[in-house]
Backbone as a printed PyTorch tensor [residue, N CA C, xyz], in Angstrom:
tensor([[[202.9850, 126.5180, 133.5330],
         [202.2540, 127.6710, 132.9960],
         [201.3950, 128.3830, 133.5370]],

        [[201.1250, 129.8040, 133.8930],
         [199.9720, 130.6630, 134.5370],
         [199.0840, 130.1380, 134.4370]],

        [[197.6380, 130.8640, 135.4580],
         [196.1470, 130.1770, 134.5660],
         [195.4320, 131.1180, 133.7880]],

        [[195.9790, 132.3400, 133.5150],
         [196.0080, 132.0680, 132.0570],
         [195.9160, 132.2900, 130.6930]],

        [[197.4040, 131.8890, 130.9610],
         [197.7810, 131.3940, 128.9460],
         [197.3040, 130.3260, 129.3810]],

        [[196.2750, 129.3090, 130.0110],
         [196.0250, 128.1540, 130.2940],
         [194.7330, 128.0770, 129.3900]],

        [[194.4540, 129.2780, 130.6360],
         [192.3340, 129.0330, 129.5530],
         [192.7580, 130.2320, 128.8040]],

        [[193.9660, 131.1330, 127.7430],
         [194.1400, 131.6110, 126.5980],
         [194.0440, 130.5560, 125.8710]],

        [[195.1150, 129.8230, 125.8670],
         [194.5100, 128.1190, 124.9180],
         [194.4070, 127.1740, 125.0000]],

        [[193.1700, 127.6460, 126.6750],
         [191.6660, 126.2370, 125.7490],
         [191.1960, 127.5380, 124.6210]],

        [[190.4000, 128.8410, 124.9200],
         [189.9380, 129.0360, 124.1510],
         [189.9210, 129.4160, 122.9780]],

        [[191.6400, 129.8320, 123.3780],
         [191.4040, 130.1190, 121.4620],
         [191.3370, 129.0940, 120.1240]],

        [[190.7400, 127.7780, 120.2140],
         [190.4440, 127.0190, 119.1920],
         [188.9010, 127.2790, 119.5140]],

        [[187.7310, 127.7390, 120.4460],
         [186.6710, 128.3640, 120.4770],
         [186.2130, 128.8060, 119.7990]],

        [[185.7030, 129.4080, 118.5370],
         [184.9810, 129.7580, 117.7520],
         [184.1120, 130.9160, 118.6210]],

        [[184.3700, 132.3540, 118.5580],
         [183.7620, 133.4310, 118.9440],
         [182.5650, 133.4480, 119.8680]],

        [[181.4070, 133.3060, 119.0420],
         [179.9100, 133.0950, 119.8950],
         [180.5330, 131.7110, 120.7830]],

        [[181.6530, 130.9280, 121.5090],
         [180.9430, 129.4430, 121.5240],
         [181.6960, 130.3270, 123.2050]],

        [[183.4020, 131.6000, 122.6320],
         [183.5600, 131.6640, 123.5850],
         [183.2050, 133.5470, 124.3780]],

        [[181.7960, 133.7650, 124.2410],
         [180.6440, 134.7390, 124.3360],
         [179.1050, 133.6480, 125.5410]],

        [[179.3870, 132.3300, 124.9590],
         [178.6940, 131.4660, 125.5740],
         [179.2100, 131.4860, 127.1850]],

        [[181.0950, 131.1140, 126.5430],
         [180.6470, 130.7700, 128.5470],
         [181.5270, 131.5390, 128.9390]],

        [[181.4230, 132.8100, 128.7520],
         [181.6950, 133.7360, 129.3170],
         [180.3200, 133.7010, 130.4170]],

        [[179.2340, 134.4430, 128.9510],
         [177.8690, 135.3230, 129.4310],
         [177.5350, 133.9360, 130.6690]],

        [[177.2830, 132.5210, 130.5850],
         [178.0750, 131.4960, 132.0230],
         [178.2110, 131.8300, 133.0810]],

        [[179.2630, 131.6430, 132.9340],
         [180.0340, 132.0620, 133.7030],
         [179.5530, 133.1820, 134.8740]],

        [[179.2110, 134.2710, 134.3340],
         [178.7600, 135.3980, 134.9090],
         [177.3470, 135.2240, 135.5220]],

        [[176.3400, 134.8360, 134.4550],
         [175.0410, 133.9690, 135.3260],
         [175.1280, 133.5940, 136.5120]],

        [[176.2500, 132.2870, 136.3150],
         [176.7460, 131.8920, 137.4400],
         [176.9740, 132.7660, 138.9380]],

        [[177.5930, 133.8640, 138.6720],
         [178.6050, 133.7900, 139.7780],
         [176.9390, 135.2080, 140.3210]],

        [[175.6560, 135.2450, 139.5870],
         [174.8380, 136.3480, 139.5810],
         [174.1830, 135.2460, 141.1750]],

        [[174.1530, 133.6300, 140.1890],
         [173.0000, 133.0970, 141.1310],
         [173.4580, 132.5440, 141.4870]],

        [[174.8990, 132.5210, 141.9750],
         [175.4090, 132.3280, 142.9890],
         [174.7730, 133.2380, 144.4440]],

        [[175.4450, 135.1250, 143.3600],
         [174.9670, 135.9260, 144.8150],
         [173.4780, 136.2150, 145.8220]],

        [[172.5470, 135.3700, 144.4010],
         [171.4060, 135.8930, 145.5220],
         [170.8120, 134.4460, 146.0380]],

        [[171.7810, 133.6070, 146.4460],
         [171.6330, 132.7500, 147.7060],
         [172.1260, 133.3870, 148.4770]],

        [[172.7910, 134.3710, 148.3990],
         [174.0400, 134.8120, 149.4890],
         [172.9730, 135.2830, 150.7800]],

        [[171.4720, 135.2020, 150.5140],
         [170.8580, 136.3450, 151.3840],
         [170.5930, 137.8640, 151.1880]],

        [[171.1930, 138.2040, 150.2400],
         [171.3650, 139.6180, 149.4150],
         [170.1110, 140.1620, 149.9970]],

        [[169.3710, 141.1420, 151.1080],
         [168.6880, 141.8280, 150.2700],
         [168.5020, 143.9020, 149.9270]],

        [[167.7360, 144.0110, 149.1980],
         [168.2130, 145.7940, 149.1330],
         [167.4400, 146.1160, 150.2530]],

        [[168.4500, 147.5300, 151.3910],
         [167.4540, 148.2960, 152.0330],
         [165.9270, 148.4610, 152.2320]],

        [[165.5880, 148.1280, 150.5070],
         [164.0760, 149.0940, 151.0770],
         [163.7730, 147.3300, 150.5450]],

        [[164.3950, 146.6080, 150.3480],
         [163.2790, 145.8310, 149.7300],
         [162.0740, 144.9120, 150.5450]],

        [[160.8590, 144.4480, 149.8790],
         [159.1010, 144.6460, 150.8090],
         [159.1010, 142.3820, 150.9310]],

        [[160.2160, 142.4960, 151.1070],
         [159.5660, 140.9490, 151.2450],
         [158.6040, 140.0630, 152.2870]],

        [[158.6960, 139.5230, 153.2530],
         [157.9610, 138.6590, 154.3970],
         [157.5300, 140.0550, 155.0000]],

        [[158.2360, 140.5360, 155.4710],
         [158.5450, 141.6780, 156.7590],
         [158.0500, 143.5520, 155.8320]],

        [[157.5800, 143.7410, 156.5010],
         [157.1200, 145.2920, 156.3460],
         [158.5060, 146.2320, 155.6700]],

        [[158.0390, 146.9200, 154.5490],
         [159.9660, 147.1860, 154.4920],
         [159.7930, 148.6270, 155.2910]],

        [[161.5060, 149.2580, 154.6630],
         [162.0360, 150.4820, 155.3950],
         [160.4550, 151.7080, 155.2260]],

        [[160.1970, 151.8010, 153.3090],
         [159.4720, 152.6330, 152.8550],
         [158.4140, 152.7060, 154.0350]],

        [[157.4560, 151.9870, 154.6230],
         [156.4420, 151.6350, 156.3540],
         [157.2720, 152.2530, 156.3820]],

        [[157.9890, 152.5930, 156.6250],
         [158.9830, 152.9810, 158.5400],
         [158.9600, 155.2780, 157.9490]],

        [[159.3260, 155.0280, 156.3050],
         [159.5920, 156.4920, 155.6290],
         [158.9170, 157.2090, 156.0060]],

        [[157.1260, 156.7230, 155.4660],
         [156.7350, 157.2730, 155.1260],
         [156.0850, 157.9820, 155.9640]],

        [[156.1370, 157.0530, 157.2640],
         [155.1090, 158.5940, 159.0920],
         [156.2990, 158.4070, 159.1930]],

        [[157.7680, 159.2150, 159.1300],
         [158.1570, 160.5430, 159.7320],
         [157.7760, 161.3840, 159.5400]],

        [[157.3860, 162.0840, 160.9710],
         [157.3740, 163.5570, 160.1350],
         [159.4280, 164.5750, 160.4060]],

        [[160.0610, 165.7280, 159.4300],
         [161.5390, 165.9260, 160.3990],
         [160.6570, 167.3770, 161.0240]],

        [[161.2220, 167.6930, 162.0930],
         [161.0130, 169.1770, 162.9110],
         [161.4770, 170.3160, 161.7160]],

        [[160.8030, 170.9460, 161.4490],
         [161.5630, 171.5700, 160.3000],
         [162.3520, 172.5100, 160.9350]],

        [[163.1800, 174.1950, 161.2060],
         [163.9860, 174.3060, 162.3510],
         [163.5030, 175.3190, 161.8000]],

        [[164.0960, 176.1630, 162.5210],
         [163.4150, 177.2240, 163.1410],
         [163.8670, 178.9380, 162.2440]],

        [[163.3320, 179.3390, 161.9020],
         [163.9700, 180.4620, 161.1360],
         [164.5100, 181.8670, 161.5790]],

        [[165.6060, 181.3130, 161.2850],
         [167.1260, 182.2870, 162.2130],
         [167.6700, 181.9240, 160.6670]],

        [[169.0050, 182.7970, 160.6400],
         [169.7780, 183.1790, 159.1510],
         [171.0020, 182.5120, 159.6050]],

        [[170.7970, 182.0470, 161.6590],
         [172.0610, 181.3760, 160.7400],
         [172.3970, 180.3020, 160.7860]],

        [[170.6480, 179.7330, 160.1950],
         [170.3300, 178.0230, 160.2040],
         [170.5910, 177.3080, 158.7380]],

        [[171.5920, 178.2040, 158.6430],
         [171.7860, 177.3430, 156.4570],
         [171.8670, 176.0020, 156.9020]],

        [[172.7590, 175.6400, 157.5780],
         [172.9970, 174.5710, 157.8790],
         [171.8480, 173.3120, 158.3690]],

        [[171.0180, 173.5220, 159.1450],
         [170.3840, 172.4060, 159.7770],
         [169.0910, 173.1910, 158.4480]],

        [[168.5250, 173.2310, 157.5820],
         [168.2310, 173.7540, 156.6480],
         [168.2910, 172.8850, 155.5130]],

        [[169.2830, 172.8250, 155.0360],
         [170.4760, 171.7590, 154.6530],
         [170.2880, 170.1390, 154.7520]],

        [[170.1910, 169.8750, 155.7300],
         [170.0540, 169.1660, 156.3090],
         [169.0330, 168.4690, 156.3660]],

        [[167.8730, 168.9770, 156.9430],
         [166.4210, 169.0990, 156.5950],
         [165.8020, 168.9190, 155.5940]],

        [[166.7080, 169.9150, 154.5570],
         [166.0610, 169.2360, 152.7070],
         [166.8000, 168.4360, 151.8620]],

        [[167.9060, 168.0820, 152.5380],
         [168.5120, 165.9800, 152.0880],
         [167.5150, 165.5160, 152.8270]],

        [[166.9930, 165.5410, 153.8920],
         [166.5100, 164.3860, 154.8010],
         [165.1450, 164.0820, 153.6860]],

        [[164.1920, 165.9150, 153.0860],
         [163.0820, 165.1940, 153.3670],
         [163.3340, 164.0600, 151.6490]],

        [[164.3090, 164.6300, 150.6020],
         [163.7790, 163.6860, 149.8970],
         [164.3250, 162.1410, 149.7040]],

        [[164.4470, 161.6180, 150.8930],
         [163.8440, 160.6310, 151.1190],
         [163.0580, 159.8590, 151.9240]],

        [[162.8670, 160.8420, 153.3830],
         [161.5410, 160.5490, 154.5350],
         [160.4060, 161.2510, 154.0120]],

        [[160.2190, 161.0930, 153.1380],
         [158.4120, 161.5780, 152.6410],
         [157.7930, 161.3760, 153.0170]],

        [[156.9910, 162.0380, 154.5740],
         [155.7920, 162.0440, 154.7340],
         [154.2920, 161.9290, 153.5660]],

        [[153.4430, 160.1480, 153.8800],
         [153.3500, 160.0190, 152.9280],
         [151.4880, 159.4810, 153.7860]],

        [[151.5820, 159.4180, 155.0260],
         [150.6420, 159.6280, 155.8540],
         [150.6240, 160.2180, 157.1570]],

        [[149.7250, 159.2210, 158.2600],
         [149.5970, 160.6800, 159.3520],
         [150.9210, 160.2480, 160.4040]],

        [[152.1200, 161.1650, 160.7940],
         [153.1090, 160.5090, 161.4960],
         [153.0700, 160.1950, 162.8240]],

        [[153.9000, 158.7010, 162.7720],
         [153.3470, 158.1360, 163.0550],
         [155.2140, 158.5760, 164.5910]],

        [[156.8820, 158.7210, 163.5600],
         [157.3840, 159.7600, 163.7350],
         [157.3710, 160.9900, 164.1250]],

        [[158.6310, 161.7330, 164.9960],
         [159.2370, 162.9900, 164.6810],
         [160.8700, 163.3680, 164.8920]],

        [[161.0880, 163.4130, 163.8670],
         [162.8180, 163.7380, 163.3310],
         [163.4800, 165.0420, 164.2220]],

        [[163.5050, 165.0350, 165.0540],
         [164.2760, 166.2230, 165.6440],
         [165.7780, 166.4290, 165.0820]],

        [[166.3550, 167.1950, 164.5450],
         [168.0920, 167.5680, 163.7490],
         [168.7640, 168.3850, 164.2110]],

        [[169.0790, 168.3960, 165.1950],
         [170.5510, 169.3680, 165.2390],
         [171.4620, 169.3640, 164.3110]],

        [[172.2220, 171.0690, 163.6560],
         [173.4530, 170.1980, 162.9970],
         [173.9660, 171.8210, 163.4660]],

        [[175.3390, 170.9420, 163.0330],
         [176.0770, 172.1360, 163.9870],
         [177.1710, 172.1990, 161.9650]],

        [[177.9450, 173.0050, 161.8430],
         [179.3010, 173.4710, 160.8970],
         [181.2130, 174.4690, 162.0670]],

        [[181.4280, 173.6160, 161.3980],
         [182.5560, 174.6750, 161.2040],
         [183.6730, 174.4650, 160.1940]],

        [[184.1400, 175.2240, 160.3340],
         [185.8990, 175.6860, 159.0620],
         [186.8570, 174.6770, 159.4400]],

        [[188.3040, 174.9470, 158.6770],
         [189.5980, 174.7910, 159.3880],
         [190.1600, 175.3490, 157.9370]],

        [[191.2280, 176.1860, 157.5700],
         [191.9600, 176.1460, 157.0570],
         [192.9880, 174.6080, 156.6970]],

        [[192.7090, 173.7450, 155.9060],
         [193.6780, 172.6350, 156.3150],
         [195.8880, 172.8690, 155.2150]],

        [[194.9660, 174.1750, 154.1570],
         [196.3510, 174.3230, 152.8330],
         [197.3350, 175.9660, 153.1770]],

        [[198.1180, 175.9710, 153.4000],
         [198.4890, 178.2310, 152.6660],
         [199.0540, 177.1010, 152.0840]],

        [[199.2000, 178.7690, 151.1750],
         [199.0170, 179.3230, 149.9930],
         [201.0360, 179.5570, 149.7940]],

        [[201.5740, 179.6590, 149.5500],
         [203.8830, 180.7010, 148.8710],
         [203.0190, 181.2970, 150.1140]],

        [[202.4470, 182.4880, 149.6380],
         [202.0380, 183.5420, 150.2940],
         [201.3210, 183.4170, 151.9780]],

        [[201.4280, 182.5020, 152.4100],
         [200.6680, 181.8960, 153.9970],
         [199.2360, 182.6030, 153.8100]],

        [[198.1920, 182.3030, 152.3460],
         [197.0300, 183.0540, 152.6560],
         [196.1810, 181.0410, 153.0890]],

        [[195.4660, 181.0470, 152.9700],
         [194.5030, 179.9140, 152.7790],
         [194.6910, 179.3820, 151.7230]],

        [[194.4920, 178.2250, 151.5740],
         [194.3940, 177.7800, 149.9750],
         [192.7050, 176.5960, 150.1510]],

        [[193.2780, 176.0480, 151.1220],
         [192.0450, 174.8790, 150.0520],
         [191.5350, 175.1040, 152.2610]],

        [[190.0810, 174.6350, 152.6280],
         [189.3980, 174.4130, 153.6360],
         [188.5600, 173.1170, 153.4710]],

        [[188.4020, 173.3690, 155.0260],
         [188.0890, 171.7080, 155.0410],
         [186.6230, 171.9980, 155.9940]],

        [[185.2140, 171.9550, 155.3280],
         [184.0320, 172.5000, 155.6310],
         [183.2850, 170.4140, 156.4970]],

        [[183.2390, 170.3220, 157.5220],
         [182.9900, 169.0080, 159.4620],
         [181.1990, 169.4190, 159.3410]],

        [[180.8800, 168.3010, 159.0340],
         [179.1460, 169.1880, 160.2100],
         [178.8350, 168.0720, 160.4380]],

        [[178.6030, 168.0950, 161.6790],
         [177.8120, 166.6940, 162.7510],
         [176.4550, 167.3290, 163.7700]],

        [[175.9090, 166.1370, 162.8100],
         [174.6830, 166.1860, 163.0950],
         [173.8260, 165.1690, 164.3650]],

        [[173.2720, 165.7770, 165.2050],
         [172.8820, 164.6750, 166.4730],
         [171.0750, 164.9500, 165.7900]],

        [[170.4030, 163.5250, 166.2400],
         [169.2780, 163.6370, 165.8070],
         [168.4580, 162.5610, 166.5990]],

        [[167.5790, 163.0160, 167.0900],
         [166.1030, 161.8010, 167.4710],
         [164.9380, 161.5320, 167.3180]],

        [[164.6580, 160.7000, 167.1250],
         [163.1710, 159.8690, 166.3880],
         [162.9650, 159.7550, 168.2780]],

        [[160.8790, 160.5450, 168.1600],
         [160.3480, 160.2570, 169.0240],
         [158.6690, 159.0970, 168.5980]],

        [[158.9880, 158.8460, 169.2040],
         [157.5420, 158.0920, 168.7660],
         [156.2830, 159.3750, 169.4750]],

        [[154.8670, 159.5400, 168.4630],
         [154.6650, 160.7500, 168.7820],
         [153.6970, 160.2830, 170.2710]],

        [[153.1990, 159.2520, 169.5880],
         [152.5430, 158.1790, 170.1730],
         [152.8480, 157.6490, 171.2990]],

        [[153.7900, 157.8880, 172.0380],
         [154.2480, 156.8480, 172.9090],
         [154.9430, 157.9670, 173.4120]],

        [[155.5660, 159.9020, 173.8390],
         [155.3250, 160.2490, 173.7480],
         [157.0730, 159.5690, 174.2630]],

        [[158.2950, 159.3200, 174.2960],
         [159.6150, 158.7590, 173.8420],
         [159.9430, 158.9910, 173.2700]],

        [[161.8250, 159.0420, 173.1980],
         [162.8380, 159.2470, 172.2740],
         [162.7510, 157.5370, 172.0620]],

        [[162.9960, 157.1350, 170.8370],
         [162.9890, 155.1260, 170.4560],
         [163.8310, 154.9590, 170.2370]],

        [[165.0370, 156.2970, 169.7110],
         [166.7230, 156.1450, 169.1420],
         [166.8930, 157.2490, 168.9870]],

        [[167.8970, 157.8090, 169.0810],
         [169.0830, 158.7380, 168.9890],
         [170.6320, 158.2810, 168.4180]],

        [[170.9870, 159.3080, 168.0050],
         [171.9250, 159.3780, 167.5060],
         [172.6360, 160.3190, 166.5900]],

        [[174.7560, 160.4080, 166.1960],
         [174.7100, 160.9550, 165.3980],
         [175.8150, 161.1120, 164.6380]],

        [[175.3350, 161.5190, 163.5430],
         [175.7610, 161.4390, 161.8950],
         [177.3160, 163.2990, 161.7840]],

        [[178.6490, 162.9140, 160.8300],
         [179.4580, 164.0670, 161.2720],
         [179.5840, 163.4210, 159.1480]],

        [[180.3050, 164.2670, 158.5000],
         [180.4800, 163.6260, 157.5640],
         [181.5190, 165.7140, 157.3600]],

        [[182.0230, 165.1770, 156.5960],
         [183.6010, 166.5920, 156.4790],
         [184.1890, 166.8440, 154.6150]],

        [[184.3050, 167.6350, 154.2030],
         [184.6500, 168.2270, 152.1380],
         [185.4740, 169.2410, 152.6920]],

        [[185.3410, 169.6810, 150.8020],
         [186.5390, 170.5950, 151.0650],
         [186.8320, 171.3820, 150.1020]],

        [[186.7240, 172.2060, 150.1980],
         [187.2070, 173.1780, 148.9180],
         [187.8640, 174.3040, 149.2780]],

        [[188.3100, 175.0410, 147.7730],
         [189.3510, 175.6560, 146.9520],
         [188.8370, 177.2050, 147.5090]],

        [[190.0480, 177.2910, 148.5280],
         [189.8810, 179.3540, 148.6990],
         [190.0170, 179.4640, 147.0310]],

        [[189.3770, 180.6380, 147.4280],
         [189.5120, 181.4170, 146.3540],
         [189.8550, 183.5980, 146.5340]],

        [[190.0470, 184.2750, 145.8100],
         [190.8720, 185.6640, 146.1270],
         [189.4000, 186.0730, 146.0240]],

        [[187.8500, 186.1060, 145.6570],
         [187.0390, 186.9250, 145.9980],
         [186.4130, 185.8620, 146.4290]],

        [[185.5280, 187.0520, 147.9450],
         [185.0560, 186.2150, 148.5280],
         [183.0380, 186.0010, 148.2690]],

        [[182.7350, 186.1060, 147.1350],
         [181.4890, 185.1030, 146.2610],
         [181.5520, 183.9690, 145.8740]],

        [[182.9420, 184.0270, 145.2960],
         [183.2420, 182.5280, 145.1880],
         [183.6000, 181.0650, 146.1540]],

        [[183.8840, 182.0610, 147.7200],
         [184.7490, 181.4010, 148.1980],
         [182.9310, 181.0090, 149.0070]],

        [[182.0740, 182.6550, 149.4470],
         [181.3490, 181.1680, 149.2310],
         [179.9420, 180.2470, 148.7140]],

        [[179.9830, 180.0360, 148.2220],
         [179.5820, 179.8820, 146.6450],
         [179.9940, 178.4680, 147.3490]],

        [[181.1740, 178.5490, 147.2140],
         [182.3020, 177.3680, 147.6900],
         [181.1920, 176.3660, 148.9190]],

        [[181.4840, 177.6020, 149.7930],
         [180.8770, 176.9930, 151.5390],
         [179.7150, 176.1280, 151.2470]],

        [[178.9890, 177.4730, 150.2480],
         [177.3700, 176.7720, 150.4810],
         [177.5540, 175.2580, 149.9390]],

        [[178.5400, 175.0240, 148.8660],
         [178.4520, 173.9530, 147.9700],
         [178.9010, 173.4560, 148.8360]],

        [[180.0260, 172.9800, 149.4770],
         [180.3260, 172.0920, 150.7050],
         [179.6320, 171.9540, 151.6160]],

        [[178.2960, 172.7580, 152.4280],
         [177.3780, 172.5250, 153.1590],
         [176.7280, 171.7280, 152.5260]],

        [[176.3040, 171.8700, 151.7230],
         [175.4580, 170.9980, 150.8130],
         [176.1640, 169.1960, 150.5600]],

        [[176.7110, 168.8650, 150.2970],
         [177.3670, 168.2550, 150.1320],
         [178.1910, 167.4210, 151.1140]],

        [[177.5980, 167.8170, 152.2570],
         [178.1980, 166.7040, 153.8380],
         [177.0400, 166.9850, 153.7700]],

        [[175.6150, 167.8170, 154.1090],
         [174.6850, 167.6770, 154.9600],
         [173.9520, 166.7720, 154.2850]],

        [[174.0770, 166.2950, 152.9380],
         [173.3220, 165.3740, 151.5670],
         [174.3880, 163.7270, 152.1850]],

        [[175.5820, 163.5500, 152.7400],
         [176.2840, 162.8720, 153.0840],
         [175.6520, 162.4280, 154.4260]],

        [[175.5060, 163.4290, 155.5310],
         [174.8560, 163.2550, 155.8140],
         [173.3230, 162.4140, 156.3140]],

        [[172.9000, 162.8830, 155.9240],
         [170.7680, 162.5280, 156.4150],
         [171.8960, 160.9960, 154.9490]],

        [[172.0960, 160.0380, 154.0580],
         [172.2330, 159.3130, 153.7650],
         [171.8610, 158.0790, 155.0610]],

        [[174.3280, 158.9390, 155.8800],
         [173.9430, 158.3280, 157.0080],
         [172.7090, 158.3510, 157.8700]],

        [[172.0770, 158.9980, 158.8040],
         [170.6960, 159.2430, 159.1500],
         [169.8350, 158.3660, 158.8360]],

        [[169.3080, 158.0530, 157.4590],
         [169.3750, 156.9480, 156.2650],
         [169.5990, 155.9120, 157.2870]],

        [[170.0990, 155.5270, 156.6880],
         [170.6130, 154.7520, 157.2810],
         [170.8670, 153.1660, 158.3910]],

        [[171.6580, 154.3370, 159.2610],
         [171.0140, 154.5600, 160.4940],
         [169.7130, 153.9830, 161.3230]],

        [[168.7740, 154.9050, 160.9080],
         [167.2670, 154.2840, 160.8630],
         [166.6110, 152.4990, 160.5670]],

        [[166.8510, 153.3790, 159.0670],
         [166.5990, 151.4110, 158.5670],
         [167.5000, 150.3580, 159.5190]],

        [[169.0960, 150.3780, 159.7560],
         [169.1800, 149.7020, 160.8310],
         [168.0380, 148.7320, 162.0860]],

        [[168.1850, 150.4610, 162.6250],
         [167.5280, 150.7360, 164.0480],
         [165.3410, 150.4320, 162.9790]],

        [[165.4230, 149.7580, 162.3220],
         [163.8150, 149.4180, 162.1510],
         [164.0210, 148.1930, 161.5800]],

        [[164.6310, 147.0170, 161.1600],
         [164.9400, 146.0130, 160.6320],
         [164.9000, 145.6970, 161.4840]],

        [[165.7910, 144.6860, 162.6260],
         [165.6260, 143.7990, 163.5370],
         [163.1460, 143.6240, 164.0930]],

        [[162.7170, 145.2590, 164.1720],
         [161.2930, 145.5910, 164.4060],
         [160.5880, 144.2340, 163.3860]],

        [[160.6900, 144.2810, 162.2720],
         [159.8800, 144.6160, 160.6310],
         [160.3510, 142.3660, 160.4440]],

        [[160.8700, 142.0300, 161.1150],
         [161.1090, 140.7480, 160.2520],
         [160.1110, 139.6440, 161.8570]]])
C-alpha cells in the first residue's frame, strides 16, 4: 500500500478537529526544525551589529546631470530606497551603469517583435576616512519587452524595462554589500 493511502486510512477514523490538530502540530514541528538550522534573516540584529548599521552609513554618488544618464539615475533611485543615509557617511558607493538592447524575436513581416534589454553595473565602495576602495564588483540583469508599432509605446516599454532591470541590479548590489560586510560584523 502506498503511504498516501495508509495515511488516509489512518486519519479517516479521527474526528475533524483531531485531524486539524495533527496537521498543525506537524507544521509546528517543521517550523521548529527550521529555526534551529542557523537561518538568520539578512537584516537580523543578533549579537553582531546588523546590516542596517552599514546601510545607513553609505552615501550613493549622484549621477551627473546628463540627458543620456537615465540608466544611472534609475539605478541610483533603486539603491536609494534601500541604502538610506541616516548619519555622517562612512562609505561612498560609486555606480556606473550601461545598458543595451537587442532584438530577439521577429514577426512574419521581418519587423522586430520582442527586444531584450540588458543592464550591467560596476560598483565601488570607498571608505571615506581611509580613501581607498574596500570592495567592488559588478551586477547585471536582463529583461524584455514587446515592440509595438507606436514609438511612444516602445519608449514607455523601454523605460519600464530599464526600471525593472535597475531594481534587480540594485537588489544584487545590496546583497553583495551584505555578504562583504557580514564577516566583519561578527
